[in-house]
Coordinates of C-alpha atoms and ligand atoms in Angstrom, one line a residue:
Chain A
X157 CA -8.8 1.9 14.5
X158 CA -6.1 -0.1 12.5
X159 CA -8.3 -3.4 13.7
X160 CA -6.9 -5.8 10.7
X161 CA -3.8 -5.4 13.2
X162 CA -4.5 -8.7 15.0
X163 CA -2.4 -10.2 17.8
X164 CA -0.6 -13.3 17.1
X165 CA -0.2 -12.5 13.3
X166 CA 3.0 -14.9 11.8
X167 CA 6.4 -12.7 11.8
X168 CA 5.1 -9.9 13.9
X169 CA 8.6 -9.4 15.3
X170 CA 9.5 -7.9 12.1
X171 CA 6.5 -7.4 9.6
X172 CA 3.4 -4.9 10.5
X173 CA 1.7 -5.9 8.1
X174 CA 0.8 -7.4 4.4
X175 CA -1.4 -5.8 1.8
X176 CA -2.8 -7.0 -1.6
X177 CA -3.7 -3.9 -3.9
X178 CA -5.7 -4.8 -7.8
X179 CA -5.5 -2.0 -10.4
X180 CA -9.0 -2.0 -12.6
X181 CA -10.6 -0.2 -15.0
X182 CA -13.7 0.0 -16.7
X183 CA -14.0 -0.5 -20.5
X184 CA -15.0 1.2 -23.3
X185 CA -14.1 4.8 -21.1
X186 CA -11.1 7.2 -20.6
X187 CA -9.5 6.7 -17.1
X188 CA -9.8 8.8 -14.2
X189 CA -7.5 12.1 -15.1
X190 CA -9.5 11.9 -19.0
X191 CA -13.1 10.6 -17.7
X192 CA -16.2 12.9 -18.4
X193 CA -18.2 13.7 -15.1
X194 CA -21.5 11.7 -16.1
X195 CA -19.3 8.9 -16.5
X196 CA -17.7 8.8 -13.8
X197 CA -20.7 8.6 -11.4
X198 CA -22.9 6.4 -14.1
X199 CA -20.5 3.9 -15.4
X200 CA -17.6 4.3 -12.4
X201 CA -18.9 4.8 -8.8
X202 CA -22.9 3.5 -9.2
X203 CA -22.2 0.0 -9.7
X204 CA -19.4 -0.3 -7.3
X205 CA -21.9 1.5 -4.8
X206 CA -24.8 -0.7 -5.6
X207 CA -22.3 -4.2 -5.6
X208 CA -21.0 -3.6 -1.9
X209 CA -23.1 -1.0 -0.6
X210 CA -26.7 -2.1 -1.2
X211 CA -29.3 -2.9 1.7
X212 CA -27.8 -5.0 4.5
X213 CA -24.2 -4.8 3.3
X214 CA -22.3 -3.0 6.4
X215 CA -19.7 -1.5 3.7
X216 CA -19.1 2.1 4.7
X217 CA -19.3 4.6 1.7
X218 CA -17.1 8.1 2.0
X219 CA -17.0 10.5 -0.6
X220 CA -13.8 12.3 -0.1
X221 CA -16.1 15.6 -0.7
X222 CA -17.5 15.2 2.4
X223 CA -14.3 14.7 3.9
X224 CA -12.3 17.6 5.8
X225 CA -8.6 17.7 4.8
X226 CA -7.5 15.8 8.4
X227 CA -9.9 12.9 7.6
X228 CA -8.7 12.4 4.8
X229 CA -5.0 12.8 5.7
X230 CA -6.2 10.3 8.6
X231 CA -7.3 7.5 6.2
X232 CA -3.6 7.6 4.6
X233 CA -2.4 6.8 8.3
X234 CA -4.0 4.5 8.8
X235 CA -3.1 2.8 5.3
X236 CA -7.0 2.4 4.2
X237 CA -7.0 5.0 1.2
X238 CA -3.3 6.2 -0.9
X239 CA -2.0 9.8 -0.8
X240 CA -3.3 10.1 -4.5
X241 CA -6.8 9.8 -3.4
X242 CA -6.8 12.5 -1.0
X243 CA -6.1 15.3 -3.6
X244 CA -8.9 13.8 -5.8
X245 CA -12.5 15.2 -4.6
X246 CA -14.2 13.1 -7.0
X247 CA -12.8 10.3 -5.6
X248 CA -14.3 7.8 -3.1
X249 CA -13.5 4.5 -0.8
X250 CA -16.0 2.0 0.2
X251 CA -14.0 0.1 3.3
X252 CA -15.4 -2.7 5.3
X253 CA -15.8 -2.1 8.7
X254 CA -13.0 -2.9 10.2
X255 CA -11.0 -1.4 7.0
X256 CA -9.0 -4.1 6.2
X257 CA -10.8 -3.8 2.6
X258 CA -11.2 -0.9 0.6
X259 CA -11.9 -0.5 -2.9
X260 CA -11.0 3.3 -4.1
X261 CA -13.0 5.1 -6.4
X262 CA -11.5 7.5 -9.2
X263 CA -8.0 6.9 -8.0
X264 CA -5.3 6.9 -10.2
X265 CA -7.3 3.8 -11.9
X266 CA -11.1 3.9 -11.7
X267 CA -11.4 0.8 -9.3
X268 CA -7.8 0.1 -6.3
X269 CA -9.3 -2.7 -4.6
X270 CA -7.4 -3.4 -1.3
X271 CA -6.9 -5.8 1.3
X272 CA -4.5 -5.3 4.5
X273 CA -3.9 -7.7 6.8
X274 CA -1.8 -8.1 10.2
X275 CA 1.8 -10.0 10.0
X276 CA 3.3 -11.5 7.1
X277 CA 0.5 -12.8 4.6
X278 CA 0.9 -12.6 0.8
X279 CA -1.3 -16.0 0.1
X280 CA -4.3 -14.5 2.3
X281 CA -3.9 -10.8 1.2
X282 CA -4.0 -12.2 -2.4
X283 CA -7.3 -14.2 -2.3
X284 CA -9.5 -11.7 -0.4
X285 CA -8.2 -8.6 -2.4
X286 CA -9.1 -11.2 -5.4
X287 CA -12.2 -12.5 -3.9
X288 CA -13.5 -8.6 -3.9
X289 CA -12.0 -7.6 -7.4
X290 CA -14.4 -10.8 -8.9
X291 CA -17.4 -9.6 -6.9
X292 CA -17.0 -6.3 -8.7
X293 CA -16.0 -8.2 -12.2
X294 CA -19.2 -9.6 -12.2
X295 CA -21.1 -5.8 -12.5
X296 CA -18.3 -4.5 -14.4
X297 CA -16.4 -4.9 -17.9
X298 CA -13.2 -4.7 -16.8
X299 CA -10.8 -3.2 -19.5
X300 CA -8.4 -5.6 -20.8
X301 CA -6.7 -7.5 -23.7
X302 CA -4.8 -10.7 -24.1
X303 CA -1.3 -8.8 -25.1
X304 CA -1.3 -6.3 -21.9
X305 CA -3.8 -7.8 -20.1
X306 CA -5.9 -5.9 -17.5
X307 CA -5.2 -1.9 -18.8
X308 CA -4.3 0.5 -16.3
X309 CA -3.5 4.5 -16.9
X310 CA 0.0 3.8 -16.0
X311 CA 1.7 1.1 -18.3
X312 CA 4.1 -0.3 -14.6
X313 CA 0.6 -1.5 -13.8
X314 CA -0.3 -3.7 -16.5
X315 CA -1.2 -7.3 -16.8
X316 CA -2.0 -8.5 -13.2
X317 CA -2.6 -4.8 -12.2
X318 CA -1.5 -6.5 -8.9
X319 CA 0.8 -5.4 -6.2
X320 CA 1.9 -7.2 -3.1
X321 CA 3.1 -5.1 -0.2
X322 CA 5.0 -5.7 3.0
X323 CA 5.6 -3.2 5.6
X324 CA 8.5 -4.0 7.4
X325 CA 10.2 -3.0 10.5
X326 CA 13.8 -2.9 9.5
X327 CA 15.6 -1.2 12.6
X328 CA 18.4 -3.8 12.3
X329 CA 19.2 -3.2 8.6
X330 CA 18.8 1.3 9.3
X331 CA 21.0 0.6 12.5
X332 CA 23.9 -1.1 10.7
X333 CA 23.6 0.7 7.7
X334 CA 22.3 -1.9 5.0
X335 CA 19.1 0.1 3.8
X336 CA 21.3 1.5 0.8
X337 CA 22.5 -2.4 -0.3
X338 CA 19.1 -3.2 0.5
X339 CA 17.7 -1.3 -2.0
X340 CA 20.0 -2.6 -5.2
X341 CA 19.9 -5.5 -4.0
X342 CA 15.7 -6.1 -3.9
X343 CA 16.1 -4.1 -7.2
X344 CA 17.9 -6.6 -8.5
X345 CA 15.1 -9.1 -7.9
X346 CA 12.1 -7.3 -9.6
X347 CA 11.0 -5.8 -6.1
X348 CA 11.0 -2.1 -4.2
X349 CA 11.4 -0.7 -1.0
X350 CA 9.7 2.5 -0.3
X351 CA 8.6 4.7 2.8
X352 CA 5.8 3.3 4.6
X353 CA 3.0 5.6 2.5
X354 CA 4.1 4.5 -0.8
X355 CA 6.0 6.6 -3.7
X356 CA 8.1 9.1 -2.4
X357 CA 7.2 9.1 1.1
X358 CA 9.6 9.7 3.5
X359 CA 10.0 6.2 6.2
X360 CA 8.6 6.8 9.8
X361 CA 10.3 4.8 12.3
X362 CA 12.1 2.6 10.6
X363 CA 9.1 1.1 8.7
X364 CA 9.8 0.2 5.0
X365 CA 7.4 -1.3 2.1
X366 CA 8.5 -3.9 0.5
X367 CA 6.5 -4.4 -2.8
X368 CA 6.7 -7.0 -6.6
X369 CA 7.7 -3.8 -9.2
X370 CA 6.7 -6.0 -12.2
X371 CA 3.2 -7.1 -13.5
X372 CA 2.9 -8.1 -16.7
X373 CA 4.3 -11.5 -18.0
X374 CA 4.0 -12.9 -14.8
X375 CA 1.0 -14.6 -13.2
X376 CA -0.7 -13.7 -9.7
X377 CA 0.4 -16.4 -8.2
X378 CA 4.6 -16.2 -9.3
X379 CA 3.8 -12.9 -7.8
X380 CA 2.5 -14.1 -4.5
X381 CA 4.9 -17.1 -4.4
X382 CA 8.2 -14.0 -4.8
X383 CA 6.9 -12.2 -1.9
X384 CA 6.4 -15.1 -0.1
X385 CA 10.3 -16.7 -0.7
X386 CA 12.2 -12.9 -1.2
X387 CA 10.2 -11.0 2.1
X388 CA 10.8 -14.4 3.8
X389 CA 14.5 -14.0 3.0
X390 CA 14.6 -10.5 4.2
X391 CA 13.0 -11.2 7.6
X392 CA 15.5 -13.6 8.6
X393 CA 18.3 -11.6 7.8
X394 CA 16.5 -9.0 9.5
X395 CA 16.7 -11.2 12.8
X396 CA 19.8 -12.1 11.9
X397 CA 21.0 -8.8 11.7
X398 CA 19.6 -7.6 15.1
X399 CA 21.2 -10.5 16.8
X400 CA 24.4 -9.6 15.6
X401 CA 24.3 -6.3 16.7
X402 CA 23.2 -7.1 20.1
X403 CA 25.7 -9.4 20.6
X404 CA 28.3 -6.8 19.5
X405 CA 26.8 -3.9 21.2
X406 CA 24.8 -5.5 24.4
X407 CA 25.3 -2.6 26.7
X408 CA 24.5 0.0 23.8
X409 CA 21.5 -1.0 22.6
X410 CA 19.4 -2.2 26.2
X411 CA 20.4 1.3 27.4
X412 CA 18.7 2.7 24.6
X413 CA 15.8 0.2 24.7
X414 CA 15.4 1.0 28.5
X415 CA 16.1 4.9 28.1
X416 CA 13.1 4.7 25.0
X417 CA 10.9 3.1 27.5
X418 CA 11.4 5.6 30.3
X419 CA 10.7 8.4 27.7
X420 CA 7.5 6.6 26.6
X421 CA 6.4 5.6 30.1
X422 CA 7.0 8.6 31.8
X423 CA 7.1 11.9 29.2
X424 CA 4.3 14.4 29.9
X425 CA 4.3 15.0 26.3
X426 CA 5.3 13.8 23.2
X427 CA 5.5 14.8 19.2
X428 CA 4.9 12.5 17.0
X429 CA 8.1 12.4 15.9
X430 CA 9.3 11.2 19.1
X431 CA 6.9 9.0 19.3
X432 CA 8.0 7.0 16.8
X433 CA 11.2 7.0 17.1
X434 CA 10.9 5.3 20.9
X435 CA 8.4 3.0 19.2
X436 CA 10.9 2.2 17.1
X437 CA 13.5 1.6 19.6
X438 CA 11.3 -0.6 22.0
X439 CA 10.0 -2.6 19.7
X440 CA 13.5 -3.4 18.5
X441 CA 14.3 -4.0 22.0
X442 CA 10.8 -6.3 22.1
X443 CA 11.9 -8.8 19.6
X444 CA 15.4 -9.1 21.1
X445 CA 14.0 -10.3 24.2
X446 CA 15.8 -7.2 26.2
X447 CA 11.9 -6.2 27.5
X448 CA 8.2 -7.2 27.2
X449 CA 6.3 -4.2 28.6
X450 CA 3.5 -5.4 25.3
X451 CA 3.8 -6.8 22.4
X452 CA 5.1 -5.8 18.8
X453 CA 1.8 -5.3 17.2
X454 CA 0.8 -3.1 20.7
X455 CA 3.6 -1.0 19.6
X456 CA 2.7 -1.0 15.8
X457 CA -0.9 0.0 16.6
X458 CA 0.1 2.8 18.9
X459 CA 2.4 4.0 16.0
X460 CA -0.3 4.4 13.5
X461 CA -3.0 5.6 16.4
X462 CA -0.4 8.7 17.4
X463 CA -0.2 9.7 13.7
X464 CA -0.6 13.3 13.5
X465 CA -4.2 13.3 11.3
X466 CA -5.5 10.4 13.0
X467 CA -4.9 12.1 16.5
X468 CA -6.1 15.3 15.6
X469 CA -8.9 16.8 17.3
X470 CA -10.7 19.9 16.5
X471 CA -9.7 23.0 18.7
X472 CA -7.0 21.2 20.4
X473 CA -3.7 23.2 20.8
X474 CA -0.7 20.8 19.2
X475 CA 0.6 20.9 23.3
X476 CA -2.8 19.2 24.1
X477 CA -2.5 16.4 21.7
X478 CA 1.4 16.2 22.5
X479 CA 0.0 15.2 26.3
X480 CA -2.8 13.0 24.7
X481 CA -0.3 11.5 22.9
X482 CA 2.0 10.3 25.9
X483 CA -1.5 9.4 27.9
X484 CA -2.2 7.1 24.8
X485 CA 1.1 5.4 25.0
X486 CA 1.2 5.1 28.5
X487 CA -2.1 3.5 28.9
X488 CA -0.6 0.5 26.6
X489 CA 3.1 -0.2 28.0
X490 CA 3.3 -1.0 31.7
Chain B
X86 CA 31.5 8.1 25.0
X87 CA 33.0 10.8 23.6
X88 CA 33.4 11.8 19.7
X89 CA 36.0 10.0 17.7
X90 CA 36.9 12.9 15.8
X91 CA 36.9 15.8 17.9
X92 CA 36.8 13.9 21.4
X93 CA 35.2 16.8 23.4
X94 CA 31.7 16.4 22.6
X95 CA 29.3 13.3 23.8
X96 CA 29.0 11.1 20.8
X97 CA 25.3 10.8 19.7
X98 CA 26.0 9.3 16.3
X99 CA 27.2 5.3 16.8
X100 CA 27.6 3.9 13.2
X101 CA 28.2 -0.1 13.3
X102 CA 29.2 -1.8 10.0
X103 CA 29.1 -4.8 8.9
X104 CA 31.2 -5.8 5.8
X105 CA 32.5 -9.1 5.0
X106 CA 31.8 -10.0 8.4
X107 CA 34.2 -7.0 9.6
X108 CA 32.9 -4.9 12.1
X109 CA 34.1 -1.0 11.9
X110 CA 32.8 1.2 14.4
X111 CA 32.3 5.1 14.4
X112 CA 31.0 7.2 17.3
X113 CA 30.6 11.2 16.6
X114 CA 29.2 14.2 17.8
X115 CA 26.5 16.0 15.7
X116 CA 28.6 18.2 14.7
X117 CA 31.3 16.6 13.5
X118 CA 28.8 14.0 11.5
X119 CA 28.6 16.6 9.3
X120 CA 31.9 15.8 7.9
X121 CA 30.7 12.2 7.6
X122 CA 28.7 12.1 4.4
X123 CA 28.1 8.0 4.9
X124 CA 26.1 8.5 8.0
X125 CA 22.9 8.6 7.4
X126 CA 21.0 8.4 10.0
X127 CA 18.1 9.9 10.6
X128 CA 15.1 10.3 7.9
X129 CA 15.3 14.0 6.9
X130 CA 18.7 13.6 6.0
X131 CA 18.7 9.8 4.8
X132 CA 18.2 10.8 1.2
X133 CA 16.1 7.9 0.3
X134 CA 15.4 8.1 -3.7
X135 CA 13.6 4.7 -4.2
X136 CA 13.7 4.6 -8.1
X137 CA 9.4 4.0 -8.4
X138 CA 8.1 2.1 -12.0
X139 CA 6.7 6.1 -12.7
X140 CA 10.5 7.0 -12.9
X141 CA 11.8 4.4 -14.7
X142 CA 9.2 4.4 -17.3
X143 CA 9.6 8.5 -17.6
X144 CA 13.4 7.5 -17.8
X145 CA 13.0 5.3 -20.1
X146 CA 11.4 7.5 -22.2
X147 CA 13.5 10.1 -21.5
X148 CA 12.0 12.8 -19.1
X149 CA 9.1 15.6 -20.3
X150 CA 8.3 17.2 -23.3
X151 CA 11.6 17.4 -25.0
X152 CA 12.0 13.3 -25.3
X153 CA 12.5 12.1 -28.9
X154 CA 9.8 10.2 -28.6
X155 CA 7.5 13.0 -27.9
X156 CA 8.7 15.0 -30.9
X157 CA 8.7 12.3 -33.7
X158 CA 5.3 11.0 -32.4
X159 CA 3.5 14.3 -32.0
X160 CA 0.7 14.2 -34.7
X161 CA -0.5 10.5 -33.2
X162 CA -3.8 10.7 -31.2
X163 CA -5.7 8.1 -29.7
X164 CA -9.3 8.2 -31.4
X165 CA -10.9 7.5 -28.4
X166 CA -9.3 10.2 -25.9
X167 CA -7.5 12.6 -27.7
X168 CA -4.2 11.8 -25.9
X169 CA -0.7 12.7 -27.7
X170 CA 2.5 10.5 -26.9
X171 CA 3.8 13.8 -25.6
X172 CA 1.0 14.1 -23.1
X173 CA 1.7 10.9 -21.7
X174 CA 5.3 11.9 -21.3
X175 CA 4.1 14.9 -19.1
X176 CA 2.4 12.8 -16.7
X177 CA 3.0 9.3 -17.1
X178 CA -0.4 8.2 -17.7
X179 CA -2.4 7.1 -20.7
X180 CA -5.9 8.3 -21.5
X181 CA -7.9 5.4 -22.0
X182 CA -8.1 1.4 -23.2
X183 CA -7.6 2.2 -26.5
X184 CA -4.4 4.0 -26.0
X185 CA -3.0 1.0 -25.7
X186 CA -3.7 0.0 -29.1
X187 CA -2.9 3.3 -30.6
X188 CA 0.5 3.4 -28.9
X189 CA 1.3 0.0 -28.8
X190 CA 5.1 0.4 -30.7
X191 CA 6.3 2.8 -28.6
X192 CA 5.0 1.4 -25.2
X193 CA 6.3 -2.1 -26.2
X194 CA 9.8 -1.4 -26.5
X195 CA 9.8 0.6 -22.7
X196 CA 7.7 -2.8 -21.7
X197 CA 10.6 -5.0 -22.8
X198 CA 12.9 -3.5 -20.7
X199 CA 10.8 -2.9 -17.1
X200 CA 8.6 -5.8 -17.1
X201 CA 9.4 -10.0 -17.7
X202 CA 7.4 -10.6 -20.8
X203 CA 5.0 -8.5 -22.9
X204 CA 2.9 -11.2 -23.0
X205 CA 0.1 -10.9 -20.1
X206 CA 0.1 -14.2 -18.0
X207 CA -2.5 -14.5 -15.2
X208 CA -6.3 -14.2 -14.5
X209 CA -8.6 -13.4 -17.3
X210 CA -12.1 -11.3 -16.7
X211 CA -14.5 -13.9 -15.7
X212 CA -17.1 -12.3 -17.9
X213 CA -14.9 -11.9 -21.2
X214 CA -15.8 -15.4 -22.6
X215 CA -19.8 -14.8 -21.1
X216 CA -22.5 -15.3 -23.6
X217 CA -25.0 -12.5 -23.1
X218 CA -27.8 -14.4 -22.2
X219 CA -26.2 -16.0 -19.6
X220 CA -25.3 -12.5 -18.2
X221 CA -29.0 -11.6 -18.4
X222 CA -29.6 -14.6 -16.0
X223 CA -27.2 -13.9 -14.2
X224 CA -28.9 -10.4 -13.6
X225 CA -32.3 -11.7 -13.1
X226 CA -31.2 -13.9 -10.4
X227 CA -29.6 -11.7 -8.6
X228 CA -32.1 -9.2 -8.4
X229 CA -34.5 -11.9 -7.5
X230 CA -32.2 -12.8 -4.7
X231 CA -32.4 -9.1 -3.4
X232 CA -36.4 -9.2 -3.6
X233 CA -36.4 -12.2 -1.7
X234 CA -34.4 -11.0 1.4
X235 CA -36.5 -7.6 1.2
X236 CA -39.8 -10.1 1.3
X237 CA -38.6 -12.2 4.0
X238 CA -36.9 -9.1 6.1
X239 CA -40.5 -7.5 5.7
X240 CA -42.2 -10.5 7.1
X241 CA -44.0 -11.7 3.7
X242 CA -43.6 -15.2 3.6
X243 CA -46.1 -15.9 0.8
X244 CA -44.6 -13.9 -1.5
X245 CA -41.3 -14.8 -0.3
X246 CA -42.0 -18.7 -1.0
X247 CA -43.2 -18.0 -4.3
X248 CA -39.5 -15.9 -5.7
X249 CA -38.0 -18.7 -4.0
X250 CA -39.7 -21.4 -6.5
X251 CA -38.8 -19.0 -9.2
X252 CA -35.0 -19.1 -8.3
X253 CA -34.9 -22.5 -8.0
X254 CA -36.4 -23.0 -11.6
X255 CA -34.6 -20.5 -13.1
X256 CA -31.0 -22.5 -11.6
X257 CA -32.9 -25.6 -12.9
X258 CA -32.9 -27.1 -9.2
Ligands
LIG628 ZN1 32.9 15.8 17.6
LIG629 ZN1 -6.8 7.0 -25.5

């Protein structure tokens, strides 16, 4: 679970992780919400399939079909498929094993080819999540021209079709108020911030996405290269920001970093909610120096294992999985 | 600590901000951070309206059916899919490729304002320039390359050896 979370990842005292994501489309057919049904398995899903999922590849294939409503909901947790696929039940995602790559079938585009990766990464998130989109180029036409360049159904997609996304711990800039200047501010430099599941989505503990909003007229590699210099920005304010408010509010903030890790090491049961927030709080207090009971990415990993989806079991009461929860935490902070 | 404003209840809210370099404090109860509209703390209540590229697009184009742009270009369709302008105006999606061509005005303008340049810059498809033989080849050698690992994972060595000359004459090695 969550494996492309790897220890030792650069700027995991701020960043979670890095993701690369490739709009594509095939030619010559209507996209997804227009597509007729015998092309959509013909000219869509086969040659994906056969590409990454023929004999001896170790590619995993789900139809979301054969997917209950949890699983799916768990695969959005856990960042490997978007919360447009799981309302789609033509849709598909073949994911390599540990899930750091997925390429989405039938999404809001035929092909979202994905690659997620631990700490702060644009360079490497861009060539594998490009590495994947030429494997599949070379089975498919992709639908392009020279004016827009690669065509997606929604026009804030075109030209690279790519975007860059960091997810960010920002519990410095939500303590001392800055998300709101935050915002204008990225705006302001072609970039978004956006709850940690994309459009809409409300932020869980303190976790933000920091993404490139524009794709056409610039090159893959200006894209990668303002990621890397803006999100580089950001996390040292970030820092700087915590260290000014510890300075300022020392007593404050290690009782609350101690208090969150009594709750976590000691609560009989926990919601999620609750889980996160302490999460939130000790990971803060992690990167501050105040505590080590783990690491960061410990913490991170536990966040997106106690999800509510990915928790779930069948015929468990929401009691039972409260006290699972706190077990899970516990077995990780000492 | 107790609260700022009413001073009888433990303080729960601590607001710290940073402005200019000034630090201003505020420390409420829950209750009375009701009266504080700039605390926002907390993620039901934080409000957060990211404006996403769907939005400003739709706002660009002025939001659902009604949009001028929907009205004046309402007899358009795109040959391939059938889509009106006013369609994508509902959703915010085009139908197909082609769309692109048949609604390349309107679309331009909206691209002027949201994105650098209307002018893609960046990767081309690998295969747009291919000549079709070549792409044949290409197809032949890979589905010799997937025979071969069948032969040798079943142990046939003879006929293994003799796709493997194949492959190498057919890459001219
Ligand atoms: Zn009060
Ligand atoms: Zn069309």
């Amino acid at each position: 679970m969550a494996q492309w979370l790897k220890d030792n990842s650069s700027d995991s005292d701020i960043v979670i992780s890095t993701r690369a994501r490739i709009a594509r489309n095939v030619s010559g057919i209507p996209f997804p919400h227009k597509i007729r049904n015998t092309d959509k398995e013909e000219l869509v899903k086969r040659p994906a399939i056969q590409k990454f999922c023929s004999n001896g590849s170790d590619f995993i294939l789900k139809e979301m079909k054969d997917l209950s409503q949890n699983e799916r909901n768990a695969l959005v947790e856990q960042h490997v498929i978007s919360r447009d696929l799981v309302g789609r039940d033509d849709g598909a995602v073949i994911t390599s094993p540990d899930g750091s790559i997925s390429i989405m079938l039938m999404e809001e585009d035929h092909y979202r080819i994905q690659y997620l990766t631990g700490g702060f990464n644009p360079e490497e998130a861009y060539q594998v999540a490009g590495n994947v989109e030429k494997m599949l180029g070379s089975s498919v036409s992709y639908a392009y021209n020279d004016r827009f360049g690669y065509l997606t159904a929604c026009p804030t997609n075109l030209g690279t079709g790519l975007r860059i996304g960091v997810m960010m711990h920002l519990k410095g800039h939500v303590l001392s108020n800055n998300i709101k200047d935050l915002q204008s501010g990225l705006g302001r430099l072609g970039l978004t911030i956006r709850g940690a599941y994309g459009e809409g989505s409300t932020p869980i503990a303190d976790c933000y996405q920091i993404s490139n909003q524009v794709t056409l007229g610039i090159s893959e590699q200006e894209i990668v290269q303002n990621i890397r210099q803006f999100v580089g920005r950001l996390i040292n304010q970030e820092r700087d920001v915590r260290n000014i408010l510890y300075k300022n509010n020392k007593l404050e903030l290690e009782d609350s970093v101690y208090r969150a890790y009594g709750i976590l090491k000691n609560a009989k049961k926990m919601s999620s909610d609750e889980a996160n927030r302490y999460l939130s709080t000790l990971s803060f207090g992690v990167s501050l120096g105040i505590m080590k009971p783990c690491r960061e990415t410990d913490i991170y990993r536990l966040m997106i294992e106690t999800m509510p989806a990915t928790l779930r079991r069948e015929a468990e009461t929401a009691i039972e999985r409260d006290i699972r929860r706190a077990e899970i935490i516990q077995k990780v902070i000492d | 600590m107790l609260c700022n404003d009413c001073g009888k209840n433990e303080a729960t809210i601590h607001s710290i901000n940073y402005i200019n370099g000034e630090k201003s404090e505020l420390h409420v109860c829950a209750e009375c951070a009701k009266n504080h509209p700039e605390l926002n703390f907390g993620f039901n209540s934080f409000g957060f309206n990211a404006l996403e590229p769907t939005d400003l697009i739709k706002k660009f184009f002025g939001l659902g059916n009604d949009s001028l742009i929907g009205q004046i270009a309402n007899e358009i369709h795109c040959k391939t899919c059938n889509s009106t302008l006013s369609d994508f105006n509902k959703t915010g999606l085009f139908g197909c490729p082609d769309c692109y061509d048949t609604f390349a005005e309107e679309i331009i303008p909206v691209l002027q304002k949201t994105q650098p340049a209307v002018s893609h810059k960046g990767n081309v498809p690998v295969n747009k320039e291919q000549d079709p033989e070549d792409k044949e080849k290409d197809e032949k050698l890979q589905s010799l390359q997937e025979k071969l690992k069948k032969m040798i994972s079943e142990e046939k060595y003879e006929e293994a050896a003799k796709i493997r000359d194949e492959i190498k004459a057919m890459k001219g090695e």
